[in-house]
Amino acid sequence: MNILIDGVDASGKSTVAHKLSDKLNMLEVRGSSFELADCTNEELYKHFTKVANLDNAIIQRGIYSNRTYATLYQDYAILSHEQRTTIEDKFKDNTVVIYLTAPEETIINRLEERGDDYVTTDKVSSILGLYKTVMTDAISNSVAVLTYDTSKLSSDEIVEDIIKVIQEPEEHLSDE
């Protein structure tokens, strides 16, 4: 089983990924980053295909980040709908997607506190809106998506809940 952690910058992805990796003894990898934005579409597709074929990994960012950020930043490489669907179909049976979010004001405050080389605070509203659409589409395609508001739950609470879900998926990930 894989765990794909996605969400806007300053939503707690790295913290949750590190804690899950330590507790579950799983490999932690970066699925997407701003550095990949400069590659070709084919290189991007190969990268995400390789990531989709991993097993027992915690993946920070994936095809959902690519769709969100490449839509907003027009000069970034983006997967086609067909490529995204192919990759999603490869991993949706063995991957739980964790979507971390928080209210716009919380994300802006966190970005201002830590600084960010890529995302400016004026983009946060657009990014959150795009993620909402992207995650709704993933759920519509039968991807298991768990959403956590990191302004309401601590990283430790989120990690404990994720562990519960992956240990008893039939109780938490039904198609109801």
mmCIF file of C-alpha atoms in Angstrom:
data_model
loop_
_atom_site.group_PDB
_atom_site.id
_atom_site.type_symbol
_atom_site.label_atom_id
_atom_site.label_comp_id
_atom_site.label_asym_id
_atom_site.label_seq_id
_atom_site.Cartn_x
_atom_site.Cartn_y
_atom_site.Cartn_z
ATOM 1 C CA MET A 1 0.000 0.000 0.000
ATOM 2 C CA ASN A 2 1.099 3.547 -0.773
ATOM 3 C CA ILE A 3 0.123 6.811 0.837
ATOM 4 C CA LEU A 4 0.062 9.890 -1.395
ATOM 5 C CA ILE A 5 0.036 13.150 0.556
ATOM 6 C CA ASP A 6 -1.092 16.212 -1.339
ATOM 7 C CA GLY A 7 -2.216 19.738 -0.617
ATOM 8 C CA VAL A 8 -1.367 23.399 -0.869
ATOM 9 C CA ASP A 9 1.983 24.662 0.372
ATOM 10 C CA ALA A 10 2.104 25.119 4.164
ATOM 11 C CA SER A 11 -0.634 22.550 4.765
ATOM 12 C CA GLY A 12 1.648 20.177 6.695
ATOM 13 C CA LYS A 13 2.542 17.604 4.032
ATOM 14 C CA SER A 14 6.197 17.231 4.987
ATOM 15 C CA THR A 15 5.472 16.975 8.702
ATOM 16 C CA VAL A 16 2.777 14.324 8.225
ATOM 17 C CA ALA A 17 4.911 12.425 5.697
ATOM 18 C CA HIS A 18 7.948 12.322 8.010
ATOM 19 C CA LYS A 19 5.884 11.149 10.973
ATOM 20 C CA LEU A 20 4.121 8.467 8.924
ATOM 21 C CA SER A 21 7.428 7.298 7.496
ATOM 22 C CA ASP A 22 8.891 6.947 10.998
ATOM 23 C CA LYS A 23 5.851 5.179 12.469
ATOM 24 C CA LEU A 24 5.212 2.841 9.537
ATOM 25 C CA ASN A 25 8.814 2.336 8.424
ATOM 26 C CA MET A 26 7.875 3.261 4.860
ATOM 27 C CA LEU A 27 10.050 4.867 2.202
ATOM 28 C CA GLU A 28 9.339 8.566 1.737
ATOM 29 C CA VAL A 29 9.635 9.980 -1.793
ATOM 30 C CA ARG A 30 8.798 13.220 -3.563
ATOM 31 C CA GLY A 31 6.252 12.609 -6.262
ATOM 32 C CA SER A 32 6.147 16.113 -7.650
ATOM 33 C CA SER A 33 7.952 19.360 -7.128
ATOM 34 C CA PHE A 34 8.351 22.715 -8.747
ATOM 35 C CA GLU A 35 11.651 21.488 -10.203
ATOM 36 C CA LEU A 36 9.690 19.001 -12.344
ATOM 37 C CA ALA A 37 7.760 21.873 -13.881
ATOM 38 C CA ASP A 38 10.637 22.508 -16.295
ATOM 39 C CA CYS A 39 10.726 19.005 -17.760
ATOM 40 C CA THR A 40 8.919 17.856 -20.883
ATOM 41 C CA ASN A 41 5.475 16.302 -20.814
ATOM 42 C CA GLU A 42 6.978 12.887 -21.637
ATOM 43 C CA GLU A 43 9.572 13.141 -18.842
ATOM 44 C CA LEU A 44 6.811 14.132 -16.442
ATOM 45 C CA TYR A 45 4.674 11.178 -17.521
ATOM 46 C CA LYS A 46 7.593 8.749 -17.063
ATOM 47 C CA HIS A 47 8.291 10.169 -13.609
ATOM 48 C CA PHE A 48 4.693 9.838 -12.436
ATOM 49 C CA THR A 49 4.401 6.353 -13.929
ATOM 50 C CA LYS A 50 7.480 5.302 -11.957
ATOM 51 C CA VAL A 51 5.995 6.807 -8.783
ATOM 52 C CA ALA A 52 2.651 5.064 -9.429
ATOM 53 C CA ASN A 53 4.462 1.719 -9.583
ATOM 54 C CA LEU A 54 6.077 2.097 -6.158
ATOM 55 C CA ASP A 55 5.006 -0.128 -3.301
ATOM 56 C CA ASN A 56 5.032 0.595 0.420
ATOM 57 C CA ALA A 57 5.897 4.257 -0.045
ATOM 58 C CA ILE A 58 4.795 7.606 1.265
ATOM 59 C CA ILE A 59 4.674 9.989 -1.666
ATOM 60 C CA GLN A 60 4.733 13.745 -1.155
ATOM 61 C CA ARG A 61 2.757 15.405 -3.942
ATOM 62 C CA GLY A 62 1.606 13.696 -7.094
ATOM 63 C CA ILE A 63 -0.539 14.093 -10.169
ATOM 64 C CA TYR A 64 -2.998 16.217 -8.214
ATOM 65 C CA SER A 65 -0.348 18.823 -7.414
ATOM 66 C CA ASN A 66 0.716 18.784 -11.040
ATOM 67 C CA ARG A 67 -2.803 19.458 -12.259
ATOM 68 C CA THR A 68 -3.369 22.181 -9.665
ATOM 69 C CA TYR A 69 -0.132 24.116 -10.015
ATOM 70 C CA ALA A 70 0.420 23.633 -13.760
ATOM 71 C CA THR A 71 -3.079 24.976 -14.357
ATOM 72 C CA LEU A 72 -2.201 28.097 -12.387
ATOM 73 C CA TYR A 73 1.366 28.529 -13.628
ATOM 74 C CA GLN A 74 0.992 28.288 -17.396
ATOM 75 C CA ASP A 75 4.685 27.679 -18.156
ATOM 76 C CA TYR A 76 4.775 24.423 -16.149
ATOM 77 C CA ALA A 77 4.659 20.979 -17.724
ATOM 78 C CA ILE A 78 1.268 19.335 -17.237
ATOM 79 C CA LEU A 79 0.000 15.817 -17.778
ATOM 80 C CA SER A 80 -2.808 15.362 -20.259
ATOM 81 C CA HIS A 81 -6.165 14.092 -19.018
ATOM 82 C CA GLU A 82 -5.418 10.694 -20.608
ATOM 83 C CA GLN A 83 -1.986 10.471 -18.963
ATOM 84 C CA ARG A 84 -3.439 11.430 -15.578
ATOM 85 C CA THR A 85 -6.210 8.850 -15.914
ATOM 86 C CA THR A 86 -3.723 6.125 -16.881
ATOM 87 C CA ILE A 87 -1.532 6.890 -13.868
ATOM 88 C CA GLU A 88 -4.509 7.184 -11.528
ATOM 89 C CA ASP A 89 -5.821 3.815 -12.705
ATOM 90 C CA LYS A 90 -2.415 2.251 -11.904
ATOM 91 C CA PHE A 91 -2.365 3.387 -8.308
ATOM 92 C CA LYS A 92 -5.949 3.762 -7.159
ATOM 93 C CA ASP A 93 -6.250 0.159 -5.953
ATOM 94 C CA ASN A 94 -3.160 0.320 -3.730
ATOM 95 C CA THR A 95 -2.940 3.974 -2.726
ATOM 96 C CA VAL A 96 -4.728 6.129 -0.197
ATOM 97 C CA VAL A 97 -4.625 9.823 -1.043
ATOM 98 C CA ILE A 98 -4.325 12.164 1.912
ATOM 99 C CA TYR A 99 -5.446 15.689 1.078
ATOM 100 C CA LEU A 100 -4.261 18.238 3.626
ATOM 101 C CA THR A 101 -5.926 21.620 3.630
ATOM 102 C CA ALA A 102 -6.665 24.572 5.880
ATOM 103 C CA PRO A 103 -8.578 27.838 5.604
ATOM 104 C CA GLU A 104 -7.056 30.428 3.276
ATOM 105 C CA GLU A 105 -6.108 32.759 6.133
ATOM 106 C CA THR A 106 -4.267 29.947 7.949
ATOM 107 C CA ILE A 107 -2.277 29.011 4.836
ATOM 108 C CA ILE A 108 -1.410 32.659 4.182
ATOM 109 C CA ASN A 109 -0.211 33.115 7.781
ATOM 110 C CA ARG A 110 1.928 29.973 7.566
ATOM 111 C CA LEU A 111 3.438 31.059 4.246
ATOM 112 C CA GLU A 112 4.239 34.495 5.663
ATOM 113 C CA GLU A 113 5.884 32.908 8.728
ATOM 114 C CA ARG A 114 8.067 30.455 6.835
ATOM 115 C CA GLY A 115 8.406 32.102 3.429
ATOM 116 C CA ASP A 116 8.156 30.229 0.148
ATOM 117 C CA ASP A 117 10.231 30.399 -3.018
ATOM 118 C CA TYR A 118 7.375 29.562 -5.369
ATOM 119 C CA VAL A 119 3.947 30.269 -3.935
ATOM 120 C CA THR A 120 2.927 33.814 -3.086
ATOM 121 C CA THR A 121 0.040 34.581 -0.772
ATOM 122 C CA ASP A 122 -2.029 36.103 -3.577
ATOM 123 C CA LYS A 123 -2.217 32.648 -5.223
ATOM 124 C CA VAL A 124 -3.546 30.758 -2.178
ATOM 125 C CA SER A 125 -7.235 31.269 -2.922
ATOM 126 C CA SER A 126 -6.814 30.027 -6.507
ATOM 127 C CA ILE A 127 -4.745 27.032 -5.403
ATOM 128 C CA LEU A 128 -7.320 26.013 -2.785
ATOM 129 C CA GLY A 129 -10.115 26.336 -5.356
ATOM 130 C CA LEU A 130 -8.241 24.258 -7.930
ATOM 131 C CA TYR A 131 -7.424 21.572 -5.349
ATOM 132 C CA LYS A 132 -11.107 21.335 -4.434
ATOM 133 C CA THR A 133 -11.967 20.605 -8.073
ATOM 134 C CA VAL A 134 -9.045 18.215 -8.532
ATOM 135 C CA MET A 135 -9.866 16.200 -5.402
ATOM 136 C CA THR A 136 -13.571 16.059 -6.283
ATOM 137 C CA ASP A 137 -12.583 14.623 -9.673
ATOM 138 C CA ALA A 138 -10.315 12.047 -8.001
ATOM 139 C CA ILE A 139 -13.134 10.914 -5.723
ATOM 140 C CA SER A 140 -15.435 10.684 -8.760
ATOM 141 C CA ASN A 141 -12.865 8.344 -10.301
ATOM 142 C CA SER A 142 -13.061 6.010 -7.250
ATOM 143 C CA VAL A 143 -9.799 7.140 -5.677
ATOM 144 C CA ALA A 144 -9.711 6.805 -1.880
ATOM 145 C CA VAL A 145 -9.213 10.377 -0.652
ATOM 146 C CA LEU A 146 -9.078 11.325 3.017
ATOM 147 C CA THR A 147 -9.260 15.050 3.721
ATOM 148 C CA TYR A 148 -7.835 16.645 6.851
ATOM 149 C CA ASP A 149 -8.039 20.283 7.913
ATOM 150 C CA THR A 150 -4.669 20.971 9.514
ATOM 151 C CA SER A 151 -6.036 24.011 11.332
ATOM 152 C CA LYS A 152 -8.329 21.720 13.337
ATOM 153 C CA LEU A 153 -6.174 18.624 13.838
ATOM 154 C CA SER A 154 -2.539 18.328 14.849
ATOM 155 C CA SER A 155 -0.116 16.389 12.685
ATOM 156 C CA ASP A 156 -0.029 13.668 15.362
ATOM 157 C CA GLU A 157 -3.837 13.342 15.312
ATOM 158 C CA ILE A 158 -3.813 13.128 11.522
ATOM 159 C CA VAL A 159 -1.070 10.488 11.527
ATOM 160 C CA GLU A 160 -2.916 8.367 14.090
ATOM 161 C CA ASP A 161 -6.121 8.540 12.056
ATOM 162 C CA ILE A 162 -4.326 7.610 8.829
ATOM 163 C CA ILE A 163 -2.744 4.603 10.539
ATOM 164 C CA LYS A 164 -6.184 3.495 11.762
ATOM 165 C CA VAL A 165 -7.605 3.826 8.259
ATOM 166 C CA ILE A 166 -4.882 1.847 6.530
ATOM 167 C CA GLN A 167 -4.951 -0.874 9.179
ATOM 168 C CA GLU A 168 -8.733 -1.304 8.827
ATOM 169 C CA PRO A 169 -9.541 0.014 5.327
ATOM 170 C CA GLU A 170 -12.847 -1.830 4.978
ATOM 171 C CA GLU A 171 -14.242 0.156 7.905
ATOM 172 C CA HIS A 172 -13.044 3.534 6.674
ATOM 173 C CA LEU A 173 -12.762 3.368 2.880
ATOM 174 C CA SER A 174 -16.055 1.869 1.786
ATOM 175 C CA ASP A 175 -17.785 2.960 -1.429
ATOM 176 C CA GLU A 176 -20.838 4.296 0.436
#
